[in-house]
JSON list of C-alpha atoms in Angstrom, two decimals:
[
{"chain": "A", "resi": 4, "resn": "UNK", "atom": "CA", "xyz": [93.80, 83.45, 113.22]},
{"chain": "A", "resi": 5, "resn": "UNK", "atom": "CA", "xyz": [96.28, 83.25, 110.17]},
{"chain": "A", "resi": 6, "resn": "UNK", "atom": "CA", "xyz": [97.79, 86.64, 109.16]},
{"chain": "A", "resi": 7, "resn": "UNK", "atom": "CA", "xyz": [100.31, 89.16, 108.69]},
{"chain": "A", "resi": 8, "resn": "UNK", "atom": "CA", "xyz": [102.02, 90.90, 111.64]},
{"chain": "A", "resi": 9, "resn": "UNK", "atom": "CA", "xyz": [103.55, 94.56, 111.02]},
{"chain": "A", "resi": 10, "resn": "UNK", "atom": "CA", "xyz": [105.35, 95.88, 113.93]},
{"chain": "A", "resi": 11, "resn": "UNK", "atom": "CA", "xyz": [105.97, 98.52, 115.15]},
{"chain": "A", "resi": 12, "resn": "UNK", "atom": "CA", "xyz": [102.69, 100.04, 113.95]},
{"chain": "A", "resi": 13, "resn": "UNK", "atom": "CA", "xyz": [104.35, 103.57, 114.30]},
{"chain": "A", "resi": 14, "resn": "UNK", "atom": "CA", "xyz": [107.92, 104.15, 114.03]},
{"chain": "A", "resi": 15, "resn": "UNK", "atom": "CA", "xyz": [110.54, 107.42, 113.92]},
{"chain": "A", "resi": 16, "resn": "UNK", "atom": "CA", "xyz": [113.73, 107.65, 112.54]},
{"chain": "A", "resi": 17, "resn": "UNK", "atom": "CA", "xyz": [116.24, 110.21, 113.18]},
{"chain": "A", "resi": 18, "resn": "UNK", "atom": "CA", "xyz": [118.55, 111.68, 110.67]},
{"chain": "A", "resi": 19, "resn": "UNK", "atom": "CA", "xyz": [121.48, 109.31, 109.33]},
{"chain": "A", "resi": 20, "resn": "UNK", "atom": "CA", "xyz": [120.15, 106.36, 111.25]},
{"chain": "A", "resi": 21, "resn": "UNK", "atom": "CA", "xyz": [118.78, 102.87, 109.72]},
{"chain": "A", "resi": 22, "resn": "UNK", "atom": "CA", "xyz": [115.83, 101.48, 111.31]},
{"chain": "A", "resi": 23, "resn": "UNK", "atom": "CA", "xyz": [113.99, 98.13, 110.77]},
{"chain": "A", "resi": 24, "resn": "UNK", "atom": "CA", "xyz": [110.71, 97.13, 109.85]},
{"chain": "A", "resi": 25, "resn": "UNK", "atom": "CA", "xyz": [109.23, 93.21, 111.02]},
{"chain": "A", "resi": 26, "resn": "UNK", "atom": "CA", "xyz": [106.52, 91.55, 109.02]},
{"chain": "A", "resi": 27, "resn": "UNK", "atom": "CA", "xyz": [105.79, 88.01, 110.04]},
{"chain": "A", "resi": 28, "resn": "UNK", "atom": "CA", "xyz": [103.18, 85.70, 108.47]},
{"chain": "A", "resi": 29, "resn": "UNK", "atom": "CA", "xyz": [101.57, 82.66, 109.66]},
{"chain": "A", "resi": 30, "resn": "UNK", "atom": "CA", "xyz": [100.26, 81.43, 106.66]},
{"chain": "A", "resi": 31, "resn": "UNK", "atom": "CA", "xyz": [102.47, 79.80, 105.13]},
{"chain": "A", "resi": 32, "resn": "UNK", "atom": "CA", "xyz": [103.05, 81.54, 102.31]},
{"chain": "A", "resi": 33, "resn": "UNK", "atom": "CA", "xyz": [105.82, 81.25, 100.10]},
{"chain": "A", "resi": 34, "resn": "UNK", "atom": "CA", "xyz": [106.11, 84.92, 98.43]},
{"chain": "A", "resi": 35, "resn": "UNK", "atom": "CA", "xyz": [106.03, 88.01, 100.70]},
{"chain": "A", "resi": 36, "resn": "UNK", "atom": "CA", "xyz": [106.25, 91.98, 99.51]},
{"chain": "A", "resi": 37, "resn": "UNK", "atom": "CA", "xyz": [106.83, 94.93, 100.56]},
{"chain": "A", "resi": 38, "resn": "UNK", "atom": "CA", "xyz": [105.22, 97.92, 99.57]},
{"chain": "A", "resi": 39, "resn": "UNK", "atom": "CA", "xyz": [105.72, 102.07, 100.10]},
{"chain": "A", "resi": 40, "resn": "UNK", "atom": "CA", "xyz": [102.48, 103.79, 100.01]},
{"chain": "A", "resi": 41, "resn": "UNK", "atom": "CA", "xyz": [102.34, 107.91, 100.07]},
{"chain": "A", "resi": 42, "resn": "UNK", "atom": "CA", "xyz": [99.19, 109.73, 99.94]},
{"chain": "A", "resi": 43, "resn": "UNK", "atom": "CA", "xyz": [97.10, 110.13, 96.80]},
{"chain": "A", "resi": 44, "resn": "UNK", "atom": "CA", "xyz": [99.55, 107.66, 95.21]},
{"chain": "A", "resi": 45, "resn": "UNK", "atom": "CA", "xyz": [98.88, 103.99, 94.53]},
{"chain": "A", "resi": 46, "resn": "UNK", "atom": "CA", "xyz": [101.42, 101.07, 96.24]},
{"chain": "A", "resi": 47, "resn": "UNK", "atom": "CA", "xyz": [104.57, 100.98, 94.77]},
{"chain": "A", "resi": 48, "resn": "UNK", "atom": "CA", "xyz": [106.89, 97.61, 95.23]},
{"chain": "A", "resi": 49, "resn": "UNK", "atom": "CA", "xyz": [110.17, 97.83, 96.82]},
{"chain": "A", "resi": 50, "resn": "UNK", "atom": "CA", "xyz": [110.87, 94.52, 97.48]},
{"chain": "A", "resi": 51, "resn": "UNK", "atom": "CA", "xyz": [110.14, 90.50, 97.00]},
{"chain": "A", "resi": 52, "resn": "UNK", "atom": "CA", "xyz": [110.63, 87.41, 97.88]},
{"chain": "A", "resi": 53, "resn": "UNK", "atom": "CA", "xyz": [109.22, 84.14, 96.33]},
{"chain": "A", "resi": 54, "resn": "UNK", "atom": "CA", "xyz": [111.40, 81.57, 98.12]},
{"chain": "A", "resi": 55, "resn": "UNK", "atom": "CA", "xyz": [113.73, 81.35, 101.35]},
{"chain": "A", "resi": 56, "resn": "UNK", "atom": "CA", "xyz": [117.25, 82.89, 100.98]},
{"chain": "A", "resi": 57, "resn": "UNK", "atom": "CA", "xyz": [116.26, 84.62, 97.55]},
{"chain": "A", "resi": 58, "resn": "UNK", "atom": "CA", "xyz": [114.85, 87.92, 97.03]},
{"chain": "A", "resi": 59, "resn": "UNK", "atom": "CA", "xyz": [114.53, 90.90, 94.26]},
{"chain": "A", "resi": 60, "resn": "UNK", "atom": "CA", "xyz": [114.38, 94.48, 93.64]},
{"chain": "A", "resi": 61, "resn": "UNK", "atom": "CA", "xyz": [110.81, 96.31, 93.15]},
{"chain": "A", "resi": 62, "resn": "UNK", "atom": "CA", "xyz": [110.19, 99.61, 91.90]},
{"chain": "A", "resi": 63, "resn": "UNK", "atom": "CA", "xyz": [111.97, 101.55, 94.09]},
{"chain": "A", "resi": 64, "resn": "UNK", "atom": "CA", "xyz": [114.46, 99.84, 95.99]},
{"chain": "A", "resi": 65, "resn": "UNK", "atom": "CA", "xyz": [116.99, 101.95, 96.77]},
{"chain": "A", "resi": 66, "resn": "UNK", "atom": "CA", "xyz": [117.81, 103.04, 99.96]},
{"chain": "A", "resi": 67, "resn": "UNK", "atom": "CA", "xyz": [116.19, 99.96, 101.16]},
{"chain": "A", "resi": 68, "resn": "UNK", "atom": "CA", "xyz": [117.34, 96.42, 102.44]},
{"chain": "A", "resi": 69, "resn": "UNK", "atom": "CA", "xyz": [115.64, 93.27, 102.95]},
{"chain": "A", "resi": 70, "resn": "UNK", "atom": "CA", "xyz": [116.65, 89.37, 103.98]},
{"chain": "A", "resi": 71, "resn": "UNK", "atom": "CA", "xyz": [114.63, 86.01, 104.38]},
{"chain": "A", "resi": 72, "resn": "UNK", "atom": "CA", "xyz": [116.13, 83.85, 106.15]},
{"chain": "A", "resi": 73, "resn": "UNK", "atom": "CA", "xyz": [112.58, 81.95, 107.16]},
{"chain": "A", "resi": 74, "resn": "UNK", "atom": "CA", "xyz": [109.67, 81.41, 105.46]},
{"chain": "A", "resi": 75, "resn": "UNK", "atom": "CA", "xyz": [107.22, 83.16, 108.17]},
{"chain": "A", "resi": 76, "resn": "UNK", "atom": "CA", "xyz": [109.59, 86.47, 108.13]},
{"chain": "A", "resi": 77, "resn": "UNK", "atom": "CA", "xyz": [110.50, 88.82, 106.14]},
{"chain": "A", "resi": 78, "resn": "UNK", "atom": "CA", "xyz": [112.18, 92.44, 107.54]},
{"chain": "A", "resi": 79, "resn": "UNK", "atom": "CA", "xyz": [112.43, 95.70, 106.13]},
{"chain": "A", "resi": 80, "resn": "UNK", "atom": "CA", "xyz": [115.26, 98.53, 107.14]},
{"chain": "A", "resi": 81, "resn": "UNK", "atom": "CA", "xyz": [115.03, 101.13, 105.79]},
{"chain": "A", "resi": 82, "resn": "UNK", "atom": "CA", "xyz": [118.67, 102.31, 105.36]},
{"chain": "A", "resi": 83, "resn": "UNK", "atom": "CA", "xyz": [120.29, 106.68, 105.81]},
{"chain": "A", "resi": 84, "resn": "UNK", "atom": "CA", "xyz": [120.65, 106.23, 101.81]},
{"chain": "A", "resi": 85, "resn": "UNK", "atom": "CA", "xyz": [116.81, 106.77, 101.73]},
{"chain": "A", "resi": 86, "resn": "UNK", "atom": "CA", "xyz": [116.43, 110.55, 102.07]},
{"chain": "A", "resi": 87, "resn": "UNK", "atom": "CA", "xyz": [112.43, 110.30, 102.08]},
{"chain": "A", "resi": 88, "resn": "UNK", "atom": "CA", "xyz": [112.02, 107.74, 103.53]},
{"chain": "A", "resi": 89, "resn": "UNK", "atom": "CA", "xyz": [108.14, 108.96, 105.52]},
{"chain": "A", "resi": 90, "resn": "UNK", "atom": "CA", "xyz": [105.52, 106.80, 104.30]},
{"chain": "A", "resi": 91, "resn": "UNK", "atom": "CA", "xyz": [102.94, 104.16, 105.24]},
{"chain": "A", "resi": 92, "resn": "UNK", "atom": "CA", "xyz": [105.01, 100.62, 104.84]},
{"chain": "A", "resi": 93, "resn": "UNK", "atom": "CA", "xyz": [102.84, 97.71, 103.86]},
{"chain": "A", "resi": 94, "resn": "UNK", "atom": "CA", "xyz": [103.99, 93.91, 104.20]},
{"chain": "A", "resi": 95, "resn": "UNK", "atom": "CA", "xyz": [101.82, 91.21, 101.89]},
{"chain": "A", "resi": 96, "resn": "UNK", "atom": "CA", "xyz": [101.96, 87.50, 101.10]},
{"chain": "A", "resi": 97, "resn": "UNK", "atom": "CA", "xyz": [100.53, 85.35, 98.53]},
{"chain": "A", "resi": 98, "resn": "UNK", "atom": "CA", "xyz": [100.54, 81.36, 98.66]},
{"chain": "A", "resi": 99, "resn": "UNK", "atom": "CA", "xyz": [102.74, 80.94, 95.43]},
{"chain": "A", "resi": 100, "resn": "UNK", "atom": "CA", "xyz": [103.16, 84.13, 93.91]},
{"chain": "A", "resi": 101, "resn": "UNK", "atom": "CA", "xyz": [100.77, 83.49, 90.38]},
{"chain": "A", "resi": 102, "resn": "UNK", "atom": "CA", "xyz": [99.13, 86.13, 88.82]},
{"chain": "A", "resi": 103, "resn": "UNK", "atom": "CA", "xyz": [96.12, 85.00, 89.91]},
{"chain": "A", "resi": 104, "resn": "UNK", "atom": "CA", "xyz": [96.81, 84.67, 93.44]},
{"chain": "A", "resi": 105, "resn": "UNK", "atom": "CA", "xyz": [94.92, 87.28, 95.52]},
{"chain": "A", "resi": 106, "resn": "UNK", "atom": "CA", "xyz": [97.37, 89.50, 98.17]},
{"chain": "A", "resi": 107, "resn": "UNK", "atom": "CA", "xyz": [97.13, 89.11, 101.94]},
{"chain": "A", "resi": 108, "resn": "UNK", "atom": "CA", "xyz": [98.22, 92.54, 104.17]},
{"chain": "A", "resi": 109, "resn": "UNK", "atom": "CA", "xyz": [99.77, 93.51, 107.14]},
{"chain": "A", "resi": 110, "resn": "UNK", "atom": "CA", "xyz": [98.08, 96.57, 108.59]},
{"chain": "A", "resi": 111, "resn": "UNK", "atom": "CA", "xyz": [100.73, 99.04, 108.15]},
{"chain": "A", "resi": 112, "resn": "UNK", "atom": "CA", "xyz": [103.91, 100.84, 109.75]},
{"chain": "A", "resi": 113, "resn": "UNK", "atom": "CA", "xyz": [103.73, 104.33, 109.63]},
{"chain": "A", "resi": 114, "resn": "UNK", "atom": "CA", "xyz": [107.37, 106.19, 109.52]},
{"chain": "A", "resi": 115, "resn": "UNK", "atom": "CA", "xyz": [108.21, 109.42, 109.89]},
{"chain": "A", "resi": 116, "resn": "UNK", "atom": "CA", "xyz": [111.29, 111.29, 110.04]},
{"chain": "A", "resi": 117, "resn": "UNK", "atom": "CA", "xyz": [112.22, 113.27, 113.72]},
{"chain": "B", "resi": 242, "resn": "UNK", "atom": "CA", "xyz": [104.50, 97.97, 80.76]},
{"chain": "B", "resi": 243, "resn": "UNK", "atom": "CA", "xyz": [100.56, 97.84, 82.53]},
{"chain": "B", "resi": 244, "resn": "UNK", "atom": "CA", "xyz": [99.02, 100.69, 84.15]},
{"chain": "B", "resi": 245, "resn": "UNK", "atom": "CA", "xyz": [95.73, 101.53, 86.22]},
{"chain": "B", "resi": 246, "resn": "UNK", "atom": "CA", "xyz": [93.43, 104.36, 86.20]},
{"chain": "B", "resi": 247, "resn": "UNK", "atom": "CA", "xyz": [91.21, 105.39, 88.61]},
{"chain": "B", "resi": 248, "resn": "UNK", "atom": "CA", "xyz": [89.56, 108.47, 87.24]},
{"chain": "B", "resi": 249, "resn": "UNK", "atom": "CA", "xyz": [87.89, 110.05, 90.67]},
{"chain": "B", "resi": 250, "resn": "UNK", "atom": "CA", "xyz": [89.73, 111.03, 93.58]},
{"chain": "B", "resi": 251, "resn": "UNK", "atom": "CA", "xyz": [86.54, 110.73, 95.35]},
{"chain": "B", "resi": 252, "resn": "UNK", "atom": "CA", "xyz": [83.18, 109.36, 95.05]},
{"chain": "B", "resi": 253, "resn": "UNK", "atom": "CA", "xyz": [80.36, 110.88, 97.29]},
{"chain": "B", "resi": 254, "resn": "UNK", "atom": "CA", "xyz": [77.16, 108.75, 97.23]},
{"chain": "B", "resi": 255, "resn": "UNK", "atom": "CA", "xyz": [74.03, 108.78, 99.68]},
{"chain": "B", "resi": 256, "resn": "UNK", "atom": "CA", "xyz": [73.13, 105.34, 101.55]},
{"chain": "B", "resi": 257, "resn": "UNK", "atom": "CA", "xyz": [70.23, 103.38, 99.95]},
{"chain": "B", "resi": 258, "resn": "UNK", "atom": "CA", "xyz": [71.71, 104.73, 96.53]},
{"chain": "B", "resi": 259, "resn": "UNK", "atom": "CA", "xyz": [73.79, 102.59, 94.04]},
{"chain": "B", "resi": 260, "resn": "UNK", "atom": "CA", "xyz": [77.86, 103.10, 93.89]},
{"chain": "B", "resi": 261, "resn": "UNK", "atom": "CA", "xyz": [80.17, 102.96, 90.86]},
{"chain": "B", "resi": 262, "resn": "UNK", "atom": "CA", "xyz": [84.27, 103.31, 91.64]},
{"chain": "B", "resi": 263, "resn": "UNK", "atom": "CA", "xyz": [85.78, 103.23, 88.41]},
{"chain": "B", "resi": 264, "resn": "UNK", "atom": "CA", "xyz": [88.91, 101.92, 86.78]},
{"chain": "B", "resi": 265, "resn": "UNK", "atom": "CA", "xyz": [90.72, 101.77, 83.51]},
{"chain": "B", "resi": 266, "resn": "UNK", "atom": "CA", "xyz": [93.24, 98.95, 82.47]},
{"chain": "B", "resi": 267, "resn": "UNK", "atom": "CA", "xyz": [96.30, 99.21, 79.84]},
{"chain": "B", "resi": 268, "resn": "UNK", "atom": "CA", "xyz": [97.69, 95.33, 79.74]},
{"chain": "B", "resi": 269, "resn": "UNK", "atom": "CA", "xyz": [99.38, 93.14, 76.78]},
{"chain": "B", "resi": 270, "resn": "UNK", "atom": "CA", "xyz": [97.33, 90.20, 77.13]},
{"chain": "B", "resi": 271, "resn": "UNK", "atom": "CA", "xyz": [94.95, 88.76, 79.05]},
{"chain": "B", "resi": 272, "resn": "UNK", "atom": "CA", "xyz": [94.78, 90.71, 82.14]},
{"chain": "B", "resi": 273, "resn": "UNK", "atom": "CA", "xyz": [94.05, 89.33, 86.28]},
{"chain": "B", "resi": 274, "resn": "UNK", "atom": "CA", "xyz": [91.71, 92.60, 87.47]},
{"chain": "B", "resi": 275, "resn": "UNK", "atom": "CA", "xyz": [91.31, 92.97, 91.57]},
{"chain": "B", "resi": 276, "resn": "UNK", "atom": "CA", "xyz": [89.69, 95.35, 94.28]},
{"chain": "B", "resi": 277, "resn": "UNK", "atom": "CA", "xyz": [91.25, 96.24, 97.36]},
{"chain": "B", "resi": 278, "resn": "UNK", "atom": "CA", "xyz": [89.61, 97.98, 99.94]},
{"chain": "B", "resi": 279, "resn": "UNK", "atom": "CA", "xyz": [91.83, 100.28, 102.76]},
{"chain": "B", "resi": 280, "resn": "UNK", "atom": "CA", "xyz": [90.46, 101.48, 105.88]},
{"chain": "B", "resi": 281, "resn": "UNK", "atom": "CA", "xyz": [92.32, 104.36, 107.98]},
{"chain": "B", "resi": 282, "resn": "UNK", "atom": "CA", "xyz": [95.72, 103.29, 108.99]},
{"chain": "B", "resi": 283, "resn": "UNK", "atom": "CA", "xyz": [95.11, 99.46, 107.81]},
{"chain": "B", "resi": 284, "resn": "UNK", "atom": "CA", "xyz": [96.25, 97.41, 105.13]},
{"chain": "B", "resi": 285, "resn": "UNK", "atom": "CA", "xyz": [94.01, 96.44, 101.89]},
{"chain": "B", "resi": 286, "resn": "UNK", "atom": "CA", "xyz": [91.47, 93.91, 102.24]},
{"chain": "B", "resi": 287, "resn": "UNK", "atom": "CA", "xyz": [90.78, 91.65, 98.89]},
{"chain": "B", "resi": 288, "resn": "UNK", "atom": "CA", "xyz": [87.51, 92.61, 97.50]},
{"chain": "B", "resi": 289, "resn": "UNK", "atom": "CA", "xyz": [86.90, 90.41, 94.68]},
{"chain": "B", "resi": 290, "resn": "UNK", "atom": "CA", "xyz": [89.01, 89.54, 91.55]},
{"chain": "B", "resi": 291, "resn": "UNK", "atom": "CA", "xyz": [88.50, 88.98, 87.50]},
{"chain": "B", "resi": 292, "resn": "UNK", "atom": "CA", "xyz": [90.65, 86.18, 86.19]},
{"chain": "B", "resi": 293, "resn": "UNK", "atom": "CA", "xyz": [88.42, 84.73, 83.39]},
{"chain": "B", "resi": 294, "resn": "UNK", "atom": "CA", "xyz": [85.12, 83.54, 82.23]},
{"chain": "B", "resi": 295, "resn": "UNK", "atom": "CA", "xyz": [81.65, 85.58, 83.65]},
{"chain": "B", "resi": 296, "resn": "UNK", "atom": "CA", "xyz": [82.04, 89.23, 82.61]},
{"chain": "B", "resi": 297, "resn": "UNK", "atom": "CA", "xyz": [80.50, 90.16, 86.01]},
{"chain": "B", "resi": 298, "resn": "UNK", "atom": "CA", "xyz": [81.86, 89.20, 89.48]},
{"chain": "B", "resi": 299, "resn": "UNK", "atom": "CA", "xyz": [80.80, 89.10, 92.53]},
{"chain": "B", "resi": 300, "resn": "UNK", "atom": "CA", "xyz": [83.00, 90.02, 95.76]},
{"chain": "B", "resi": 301, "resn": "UNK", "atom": "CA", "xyz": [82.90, 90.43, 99.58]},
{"chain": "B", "resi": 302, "resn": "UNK", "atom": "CA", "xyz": [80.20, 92.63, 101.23]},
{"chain": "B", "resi": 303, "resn": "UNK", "atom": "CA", "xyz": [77.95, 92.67, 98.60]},
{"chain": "B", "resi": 304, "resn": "UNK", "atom": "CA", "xyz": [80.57, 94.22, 96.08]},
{"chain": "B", "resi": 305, "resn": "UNK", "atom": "CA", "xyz": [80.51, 93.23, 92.21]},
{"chain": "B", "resi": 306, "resn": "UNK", "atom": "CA", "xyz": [82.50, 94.63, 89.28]},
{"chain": "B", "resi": 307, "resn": "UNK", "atom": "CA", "xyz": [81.92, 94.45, 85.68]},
{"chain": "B", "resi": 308, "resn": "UNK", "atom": "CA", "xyz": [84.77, 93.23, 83.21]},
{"chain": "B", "resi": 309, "resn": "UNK", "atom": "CA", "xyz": [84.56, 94.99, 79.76]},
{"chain": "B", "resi": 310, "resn": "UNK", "atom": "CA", "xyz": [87.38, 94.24, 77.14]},
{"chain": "B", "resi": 311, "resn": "UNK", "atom": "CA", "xyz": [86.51, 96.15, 74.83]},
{"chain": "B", "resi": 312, "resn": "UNK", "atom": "CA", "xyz": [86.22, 99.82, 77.20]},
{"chain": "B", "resi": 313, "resn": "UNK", "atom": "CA", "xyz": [89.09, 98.13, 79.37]},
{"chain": "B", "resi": 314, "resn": "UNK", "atom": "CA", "xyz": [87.52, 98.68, 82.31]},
{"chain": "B", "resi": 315, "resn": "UNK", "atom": "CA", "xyz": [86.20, 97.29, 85.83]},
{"chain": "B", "resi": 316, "resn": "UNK", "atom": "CA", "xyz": [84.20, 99.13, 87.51]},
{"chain": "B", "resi": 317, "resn": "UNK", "atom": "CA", "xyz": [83.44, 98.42, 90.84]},
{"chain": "B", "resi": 318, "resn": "UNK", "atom": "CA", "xyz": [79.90, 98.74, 91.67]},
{"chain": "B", "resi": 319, "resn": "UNK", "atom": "CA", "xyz": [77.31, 98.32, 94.46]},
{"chain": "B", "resi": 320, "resn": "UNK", "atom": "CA", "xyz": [73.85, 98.07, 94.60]},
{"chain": "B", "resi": 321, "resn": "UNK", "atom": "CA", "xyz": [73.03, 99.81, 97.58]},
{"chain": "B", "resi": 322, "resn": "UNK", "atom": "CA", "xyz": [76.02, 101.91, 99.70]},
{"chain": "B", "resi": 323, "resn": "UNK", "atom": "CA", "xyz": [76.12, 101.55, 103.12]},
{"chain": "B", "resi": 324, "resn": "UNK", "atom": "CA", "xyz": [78.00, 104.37, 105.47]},
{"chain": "B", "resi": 325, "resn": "UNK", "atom": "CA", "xyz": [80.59, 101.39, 106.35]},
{"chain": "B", "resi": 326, "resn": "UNK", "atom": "CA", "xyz": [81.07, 100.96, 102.83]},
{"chain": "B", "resi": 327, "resn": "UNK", "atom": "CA", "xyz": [83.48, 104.61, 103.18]},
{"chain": "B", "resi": 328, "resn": "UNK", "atom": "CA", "xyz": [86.90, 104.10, 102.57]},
{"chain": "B", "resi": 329, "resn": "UNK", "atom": "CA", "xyz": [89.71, 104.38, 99.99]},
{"chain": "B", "resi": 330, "resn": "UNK", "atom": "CA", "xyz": [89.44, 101.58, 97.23]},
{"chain": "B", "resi": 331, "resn": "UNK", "atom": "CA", "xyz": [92.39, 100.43, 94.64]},
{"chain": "B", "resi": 332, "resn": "UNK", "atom": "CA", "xyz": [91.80, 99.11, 91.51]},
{"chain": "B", "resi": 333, "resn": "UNK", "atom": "CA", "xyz": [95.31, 96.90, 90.49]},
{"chain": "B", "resi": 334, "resn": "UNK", "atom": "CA", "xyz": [96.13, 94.61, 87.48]},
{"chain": "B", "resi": 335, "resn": "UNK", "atom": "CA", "xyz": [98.70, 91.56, 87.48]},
{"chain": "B", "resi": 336, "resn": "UNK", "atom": "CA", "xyz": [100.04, 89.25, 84.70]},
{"chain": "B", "resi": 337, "resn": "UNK", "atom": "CA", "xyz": [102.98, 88.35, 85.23]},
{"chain": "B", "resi": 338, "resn": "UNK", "atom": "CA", "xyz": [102.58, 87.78, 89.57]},
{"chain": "B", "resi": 339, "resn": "UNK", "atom": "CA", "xyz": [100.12, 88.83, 91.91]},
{"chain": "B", "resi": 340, "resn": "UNK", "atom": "CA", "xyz": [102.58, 91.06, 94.12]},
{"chain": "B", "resi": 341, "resn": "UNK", "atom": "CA", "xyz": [104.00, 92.74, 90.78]},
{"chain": "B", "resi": 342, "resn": "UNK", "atom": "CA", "xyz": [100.37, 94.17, 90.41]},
{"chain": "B", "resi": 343, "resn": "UNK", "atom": "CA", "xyz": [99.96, 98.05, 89.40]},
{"chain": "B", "resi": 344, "resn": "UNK", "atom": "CA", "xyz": [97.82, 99.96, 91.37]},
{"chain": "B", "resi": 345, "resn": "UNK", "atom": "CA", "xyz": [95.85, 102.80, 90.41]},
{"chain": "B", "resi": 346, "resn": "UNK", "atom": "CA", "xyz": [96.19, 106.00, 92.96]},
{"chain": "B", "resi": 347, "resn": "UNK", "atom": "CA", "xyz": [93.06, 104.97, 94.39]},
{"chain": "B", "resi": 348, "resn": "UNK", "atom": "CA", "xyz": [89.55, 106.71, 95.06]},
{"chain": "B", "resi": 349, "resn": "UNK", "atom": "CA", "xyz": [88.18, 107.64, 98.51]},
{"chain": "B", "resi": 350, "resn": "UNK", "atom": "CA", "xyz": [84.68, 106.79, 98.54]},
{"chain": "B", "resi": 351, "resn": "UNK", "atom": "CA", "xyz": [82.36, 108.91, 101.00]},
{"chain": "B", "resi": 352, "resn": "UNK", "atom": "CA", "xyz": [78.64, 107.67, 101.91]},
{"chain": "B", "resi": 353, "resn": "UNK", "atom": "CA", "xyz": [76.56, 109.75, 103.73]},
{"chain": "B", "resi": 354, "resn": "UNK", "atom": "CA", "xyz": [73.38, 108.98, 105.64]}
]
């Protein structure tokens, strides 16, 4: 089945240390997000890419780092700048990136601090 | 700027009866409307989506919303709730691209048998 792969699904990070989050898609879709999700609040966009190699600031990008080198992948790491950084991550693709174009979802890496 | 307004934190509903989740839209332009649904510890799932044309559209599991310009809104409705139905929907609106959507906070929706 074609989808979006979040791993790890749970994930802890300890004080001062940067930790990494995968998203992987096999649908061939040419823009991928990322999204920070807190409770009672709606998504709020961190990062995107639209192409390979090329990527842009969301929302709320700091304290966060992403890269692109392939089409299929597109990894998250969440950096020591980021001094809240517990939330539910989401990962999400659309074919073009129109806004038209319906979004496709990972199910979610949940980080908390230690 | 666009924003999103869900109005209830939670909808409660009995199975068998109808459902209304509802949502406000501020947008310059035209506006592209969408559902999401989110179940415990997933991702959203698309629900259904207003770009243009037919005021009222019709979505996955028996979901429809209604488009109306004038009240900005788009409510998501359903005939009859099911107890599968529960879960936490988002209302978001896009124009410029569909990842740069705004979501509204979302509204847990809670059917009981």
């Amino acid at each position: 089945d074609g989808g979006i792969t979040q791993s790890p699904k749970y994930l802890f990070r300890k004080e001062g240390q940067n930790v990494t989050l995968s998203c992987e898609q096999n649908l061939n879709h040419d823009a991928m997000y990322w999204y920070r999700q807190d409770p009672g609040q709606g998504l709020r966009l961190i990062y995107y890419s639209q192409i390979v190699n090329d990527f842009q600031k969301g929302d709320i990008a700091e304290g966060y780092s992403v890269s692109r080198e392939k089409k299929e992948s597109f990894p998250l790491t969440v950096t020591s700048a980021q001094k809240n950084p517990t939330a539910f991550y989401l990962c999400a693709s659309t074919r073009g990136g129109g806004p038209n174009e319906k979004l496709f979802f990972g199910s979610g890496t949940q980080l908390s601090v230690l | 700027a666009q924003s999103v307004a869900q109005p209830e934190d939670q909808v409660n509903v009995a199975e068998g009866n109808p459902l209304t989740v509802k949502c406000t839209y501020s947008v310059s332009g035209n506006p592209y409307l969408f559902w999401y649904v989110q179940y415990p510890n997933r991702g959203l799932q698309f629900l259904l989506k207003y770009i243009t044309g037919d005021n009222l559209v019709k979505g996955s599991y028996g979901f429809e919303a209604e488009f109306n310009k004038s009240q900005t809104s788009f409510h998501l409705k359903k005939p009859s709730a099911l107890v599968s139905d529960s879960a936490l929907y988002f209302c978001a609106v896009s124009r410029a691209n569909a990842g740069k959507s705004t979501f509204g906070d979302g509204t847990t929706l809670t059917v009981k048998p």
